[in-house]
Structures are given as structure tokens and as C-alpha cells.
Short mmCIF file of C-alpha atoms and ligand atoms in Angstrom, two decimals:
data_model
loop_
_atom_site.label_atom_id
_atom_site.label_comp_id
_atom_site.label_asym_id
_atom_site.label_seq_id
_atom_site.Cartn_x
_atom_site.Cartn_y
_atom_site.Cartn_z
CA MET A 1213 54.58 116.67 64.87
CA ILE A 1214 57.83 118.61 64.73
CA ARG A 1215 57.68 122.41 64.36
CA LEU A 1216 60.68 124.74 64.36
CA HIS A 1217 60.23 128.41 65.24
CA HIS A 1218 62.71 130.06 62.97
CA VAL A 1219 64.17 133.41 61.91
CA PRO A 1220 66.08 133.33 58.61
CA LEU A 1221 69.85 133.31 59.28
CA ALA A 1222 69.36 133.13 63.06
CA ARG A 1223 70.62 130.40 65.38
CA SER A 1224 67.53 128.37 64.51
CA PHE A 1225 69.40 127.62 61.26
CA ARG A 1226 71.44 125.13 63.31
CA VAL A 1227 68.33 123.10 64.09
CA LEU A 1228 67.02 123.42 60.54
CA TRP A 1229 70.32 122.10 59.14
CA LEU A 1230 70.47 119.28 61.70
CA MET A 1231 66.95 118.15 60.84
CA GLU A 1232 67.89 118.13 57.16
CA GLU A 1233 70.96 116.01 57.97
CA MET A 1234 68.66 113.63 59.87
CA GLY A 1235 66.01 113.49 57.15
CA LEU A 1236 63.24 114.49 59.59
CA ASP A 1237 59.81 115.63 58.54
CA TYR A 1238 59.08 119.04 60.11
CA GLU A 1239 57.26 122.31 59.61
CA LEU A 1240 58.64 125.81 59.96
CA ARG A 1241 57.01 128.77 61.74
CA TYR A 1242 58.76 131.92 60.52
CA HIS A 1243 59.42 134.92 62.79
CA SER A 1244 61.21 138.26 62.31
CA ILE A 1245 63.42 140.08 64.83
CA ARG A 1246 62.75 143.41 63.14
CA GLU A 1247 58.98 142.94 63.14
CA GLY A 1248 59.02 141.79 66.77
CA THR A 1249 56.84 138.72 66.26
CA MET A 1250 58.64 137.01 69.16
CA ARG A 1251 57.40 139.52 71.73
CA SER A 1252 53.88 138.05 71.89
CA PRO A 1253 52.74 136.37 75.13
CA GLU A 1254 52.07 133.18 73.10
CA PHE A 1255 55.67 133.02 71.95
CA ARG A 1256 57.03 133.98 75.41
CA ALA A 1257 55.17 130.95 76.78
CA LEU A 1258 57.37 128.81 74.53
CA SER A 1259 60.65 130.72 74.89
CA PRO A 1260 61.45 132.52 78.17
CA ALA A 1261 63.53 135.28 76.56
CA GLY A 1262 61.43 135.43 73.40
CA ARG A 1263 64.18 133.95 71.21
CA VAL A 1264 64.61 131.37 68.50
CA PRO A 1265 65.13 128.52 68.12
CA VAL A 1266 62.19 126.82 69.77
CA LEU A 1267 61.41 123.28 68.73
CA GLU A 1268 58.03 121.68 69.32
CA HIS A 1269 58.82 117.99 69.23
CA HIS A 1270 55.98 115.48 69.60
CA GLY A 1271 54.38 117.41 72.48
CA ALA A 1272 57.60 118.63 74.13
CA VAL A 1273 58.82 122.24 73.80
CA TRP A 1274 62.59 122.78 73.69
CA PHE A 1275 64.57 126.04 73.59
CA GLU A 1276 68.32 126.89 73.41
CA SER A 1277 69.97 125.75 70.19
CA GLY A 1278 72.72 123.69 71.90
CA ALA A 1279 70.20 121.83 74.05
CA ILE A 1280 67.91 121.20 71.07
CA VAL A 1281 70.80 119.87 68.99
CA GLN A 1282 71.87 117.52 71.77
CA LEU A 1283 68.28 116.38 72.45
CA LEU A 1284 67.73 115.63 68.76
CA CYS A 1285 71.02 113.70 68.57
CA GLU A 1286 69.93 111.65 71.58
CA SER A 1287 66.42 111.14 70.17
CA TYR A 1288 67.77 109.94 66.80
CA PRO A 1289 71.05 108.14 67.63
CA GLN A 1290 70.85 106.25 64.34
CA ALA A 1291 71.76 109.51 62.58
CA GLY A 1292 75.25 109.09 64.05
CA LEU A 1293 75.85 112.79 64.68
CA MET A 1294 76.92 112.40 68.32
CA PRO A 1295 79.68 110.19 69.75
CA PRO A 1296 78.31 107.73 72.33
CA PRO A 1297 78.75 108.75 76.00
CA GLU A 1298 81.63 106.30 76.55
CA SER A 1299 83.53 107.52 73.46
CA PRO A 1300 86.84 109.38 73.97
CA GLU A 1301 85.47 111.98 71.50
CA ARG A 1302 82.53 112.84 73.75
CA ALA A 1303 84.34 115.61 75.66
CA ARG A 1304 85.55 117.34 72.48
CA TRP A 1305 82.04 117.06 70.98
CA LEU A 1306 80.46 118.75 74.00
CA GLU A 1307 83.20 121.39 74.16
CA MET A 1308 82.61 122.34 70.54
CA LEU A 1309 78.82 122.26 70.91
CA HIS A 1310 79.17 125.00 73.54
CA TYR A 1311 82.17 126.80 72.00
CA ALA A 1312 79.71 127.68 69.26
CA GLU A 1313 78.04 130.03 71.73
CA THR A 1314 81.37 131.65 72.69
CA MET A 1315 81.45 132.67 69.04
CA GLY A 1316 77.69 133.31 69.10
CA SER A 1317 77.86 135.83 71.94
CA ILE A 1318 80.62 137.82 70.18
CA LEU A 1319 78.63 137.81 66.93
CA GLU A 1320 75.49 138.89 68.76
CA ASN A 1321 77.35 141.88 70.23
CA LEU A 1322 78.70 142.83 66.81
CA ASN A 1323 75.16 142.60 65.47
CA LEU A 1324 73.92 144.87 68.24
CA ASN A 1325 76.62 147.48 67.60
CA LEU A 1326 76.73 147.47 63.82
CA VAL A 1327 73.31 146.27 62.64
CA PHE A 1328 70.58 146.83 65.21
CA LEU A 1329 71.54 150.17 66.85
CA ARG A 1330 69.41 152.96 65.47
CA PRO A 1331 70.48 156.63 65.19
CA PRO A 1332 71.03 158.73 67.22
CA ALA A 1333 72.67 155.80 69.06
CA ARG A 1334 76.15 155.13 67.64
CA PRO A 1335 78.32 152.04 67.89
CA SER A 1336 81.35 152.27 70.15
CA VAL A 1337 84.51 152.13 68.01
CA PRO A 1338 86.73 150.66 70.78
CA VAL A 1339 84.08 148.05 71.60
CA VAL A 1340 83.72 147.06 67.93
CA LYS A 1341 87.52 146.77 67.60
CA LEU A 1342 87.63 144.61 70.72
CA LEU A 1343 84.78 142.40 69.51
CA LYS A 1344 86.44 141.89 66.11
CA ALA A 1345 89.70 140.96 67.86
CA ARG A 1346 87.83 138.53 70.09
CA LEU A 1347 86.09 137.01 67.09
CA GLY A 1348 89.49 136.60 65.39
CA ALA A 1349 90.91 134.92 68.50
CA SER A 1350 87.97 132.53 68.71
CA LEU A 1351 88.41 131.63 65.02
CA ALA A 1352 92.16 131.11 65.40
CA GLY A 1353 91.49 128.83 68.39
CA LEU A 1354 88.98 126.90 66.33
CA GLU A 1355 91.33 126.51 63.38
CA ALA A 1356 94.00 125.11 65.70
CA ARG A 1357 91.56 122.40 66.80
CA LEU A 1358 90.34 121.29 63.39
CA GLU A 1359 91.00 117.55 63.20
CA GLY A 1360 91.48 116.94 59.50
CA ASP A 1361 88.29 117.79 57.66
CA HIS A 1362 86.04 118.29 60.70
CA LEU A 1363 86.04 118.99 64.43
CA LEU A 1364 86.17 115.31 65.39
CA PRO A 1365 88.77 112.98 63.89
CA THR A 1366 86.00 110.47 63.09
CA GLY A 1367 84.29 112.97 60.79
CA PHE A 1368 81.19 115.13 60.52
CA SER A 1369 79.00 115.51 63.63
CA ALA A 1370 76.47 117.91 65.14
CA ALA A 1371 79.41 119.89 66.60
CA ASP A 1372 80.22 120.97 63.02
CA ILE A 1373 76.63 122.19 62.69
CA MET A 1374 76.71 124.24 65.90
CA VAL A 1375 80.06 125.85 65.03
CA GLY A 1376 79.60 125.97 61.26
CA TYR A 1377 76.54 128.22 61.52
CA GLY A 1378 78.83 130.90 63.03
CA PHE A 1379 80.70 131.34 59.73
CA GLU A 1380 77.46 132.47 58.07
CA LEU A 1381 77.56 135.52 60.39
CA ALA A 1382 81.31 135.94 60.96
CA ARG A 1383 81.79 136.67 57.25
CA TYR A 1384 80.01 140.01 57.74
CA TYR A 1385 82.70 141.12 60.19
CA VAL A 1386 85.99 139.43 59.26
CA ASP A 1387 87.63 138.01 56.15
CA LEU A 1388 87.52 134.26 56.72
CA GLU A 1389 90.35 133.86 54.20
CA ASP A 1390 92.62 135.08 57.03
CA TRP A 1391 92.15 131.52 58.38
CA PRO A 1392 92.57 129.43 55.20
CA ARG A 1393 91.90 126.04 56.81
CA LEU A 1394 88.69 127.41 58.35
CA ALA A 1395 87.63 128.97 55.05
CA ALA A 1396 88.07 125.59 53.33
CA TYR A 1397 86.20 123.86 56.18
CA TRP A 1398 83.29 126.34 55.82
CA GLN A 1399 83.07 125.61 52.07
CA ARG A 1400 83.09 121.86 52.81
CA LEU A 1401 80.16 122.34 55.19
CA ARG A 1402 78.25 124.51 52.71
CA ALA A 1403 78.66 121.85 50.01
CA ARG A 1404 76.80 119.26 52.07
CA PRO A 1405 73.43 118.47 50.44
CA ALA A 1406 71.65 118.99 53.78
CA HIS A 1407 73.19 122.47 54.11
CA VAL A 1408 72.04 123.32 50.59
CA ARG A 1409 68.50 122.10 51.42
CA ALA A 1410 68.52 124.04 54.72
CA ARG A 1411 69.55 127.25 52.92
CA ALA A 1412 66.71 126.72 50.46
CA ARG A 1413 64.20 126.56 53.35
CA ASP A 1414 65.90 129.23 55.48
CA GLY A 1415 63.93 132.17 54.01
CA GLU A 1416 64.93 135.72 53.12
CA GLN A 1417 67.11 137.26 55.84
CA ASP A 1418 66.27 140.81 56.90
CA ILE A 1419 69.15 141.28 59.35
CA TYR A 1420 72.09 142.43 57.19
CA ALA A 1421 71.74 145.21 54.62
CA ARG A 1422 75.42 145.10 53.54
CA ASP A 1423 77.92 142.42 52.58
CA PHE A 1424 80.53 143.55 55.12
CA TYR A 1425 80.62 145.77 58.22
CA PRO A 1426 84.04 147.38 58.83
CA VAL A 1427 85.01 149.19 62.04
CA PRO A 1428 83.08 152.48 61.86
CA GLU A 1429 84.84 155.84 61.42
CA GLU A 1430 85.81 157.59 64.69
CA GLY A 1431 83.91 160.73 65.71
N1 GSH B 2624 71.74 130.90 73.42
C1 GSH B 2624 70.51 130.96 72.66
C2 GSH B 2624 70.43 132.31 71.98
C3 GSH B 2624 69.14 132.50 71.21
C4 GSH B 2624 69.10 133.86 70.54
O1 GSH B 2624 69.61 134.86 71.05
N2 GSH B 2624 68.45 133.92 69.35
C5 GSH B 2624 68.34 135.17 68.64
C6 GSH B 2624 68.45 134.95 67.16
S1 GSH B 2624 70.04 134.33 66.70
C7 GSH B 2624 66.99 135.78 68.89
O2 GSH B 2624 66.01 135.10 68.89
N3 GSH B 2624 66.93 137.11 69.10
C8 GSH B 2624 65.71 137.78 69.31
C9 GSH B 2624 65.89 139.24 69.53
O3 GSH B 2624 67.02 139.71 69.49
O4 GSH B 2624 64.87 139.90 69.71
C10 GSH B 2624 70.47 129.80 71.67
O5 GSH B 2624 71.55 129.34 71.27
O6 GSH B 2624 69.38 129.35 71.31
#
């Protein structure tokens, strides 16, 4: 039995997409950040910080999206989404798997400032400007490391899944067309049949109410 604890458009999308790429049979347990369904003691027993993703995998319970992605790649090596340990691409694969969370932490802070803060709390304009600049720098660094069509010269891998999820959020804060090679890469990822299937199972997101969040007005 494989069960993914999932919030639409959250980091659990990485695991959902990976399982679609692998052709696994799994069930989804939907949660909502706004409704607080992850604060229950039952869920905290699965996830120490009460966060998604959590994957129940044949009796084991795994949390942290990067760890789950690596564990699935190791459990299903025939899917070919991870270079073997002796491969010269291994280091780049691992770097990119974790670079995804460099982007993820910036995006999470933008979400906190611009989406989740409730009045009378107000986002900090200097902090939002800094976060957008940091997001831009992380995207520029990523674009510089694109190897042809994907992150590894040998083609699509789970590193593209970890990083590629970030574009689904980054687009609310920056114009990805500012990095044309990244924008084309994102569209390539979205055109993958497994990505299309994952989006169909993702569910209705209740995080973003607008299409774009600019730096707020001062004052
Ligand atoms: N580093 C963790 C981060 C997990 C995380 O923060 N997940 C968010 C959704 S993207 C969450 O569950 N947030 C719950 C909350 O904010 O209450 C991972 O990659 O799995």
C-alpha cells in the first residue's frame, strides 16, 4: 500500500509527479493548510512538524520531500530517474535535489509575507524585495546550470522534479520570462504526460487567490 499525504500545490506535488513518472499505484489523502488538518495528533505522529509530504510506503512512513524522492528512486531503480552511485552525474543530481529547497525556503517566506499573513499584520516591504531578489538570484543560478534540455546532460531525472515544482510557485512572484531558457524548460516539464496526470490528481489549490503578487505599496 502506498499513500501520499498531500496538499494541492504543496511540496507533496513533487512526490505525486514522481509516482506518476514511475507508474506506481497509490492513494492520496488530501489535507489543507488553511483548514489546519495537519495539526491533529494523528498527523503529527507521521510528520514531526505537521507538514506534507508524508508517504506511507508498504509499512514505512517517510517525510521530507527530498528524502522521499531519493528513497523512491532507490526503491524503483528500474525507473531510471537517479544516476547510479558511481556515476559522475551523482554529485550534480544530489546538489540539484537539495537546491530545490534553497528555492523552496525563499518561496515559503514569500508565501508567509504575501499570502498567509492576516491583517492587522502587514508584510515587510524591504523583506519582500529582498526575497524576490534572492528568488531571482536562485533562478539565474539555476539557468546557468541547465545542461541542454534538463539538469543532467543525460536527460530527465528526479532532480528536474524537485526543482521543477518550484516554478509552479515562483510564477506568483516573478516573471519567469525574465529567464527565457528556464521558462522554456518549465514548459517542457509541464508537457510531460506524467506532469499532466499529476496536475489532474493534484486537487483544487486554496493557497493563492491572485495570479501574481507584486511588492506591496509602502506605508
Ligand atoms: N522541507 C520540507 C518542507 C515541508 C513543508 O514545509 N511543507 C508545507 C507545504 S509546501 C507544509 O506542509 N506546510 C504546513 C503549514 O504551513 O502549516 C519538505 O521538503 O518536505
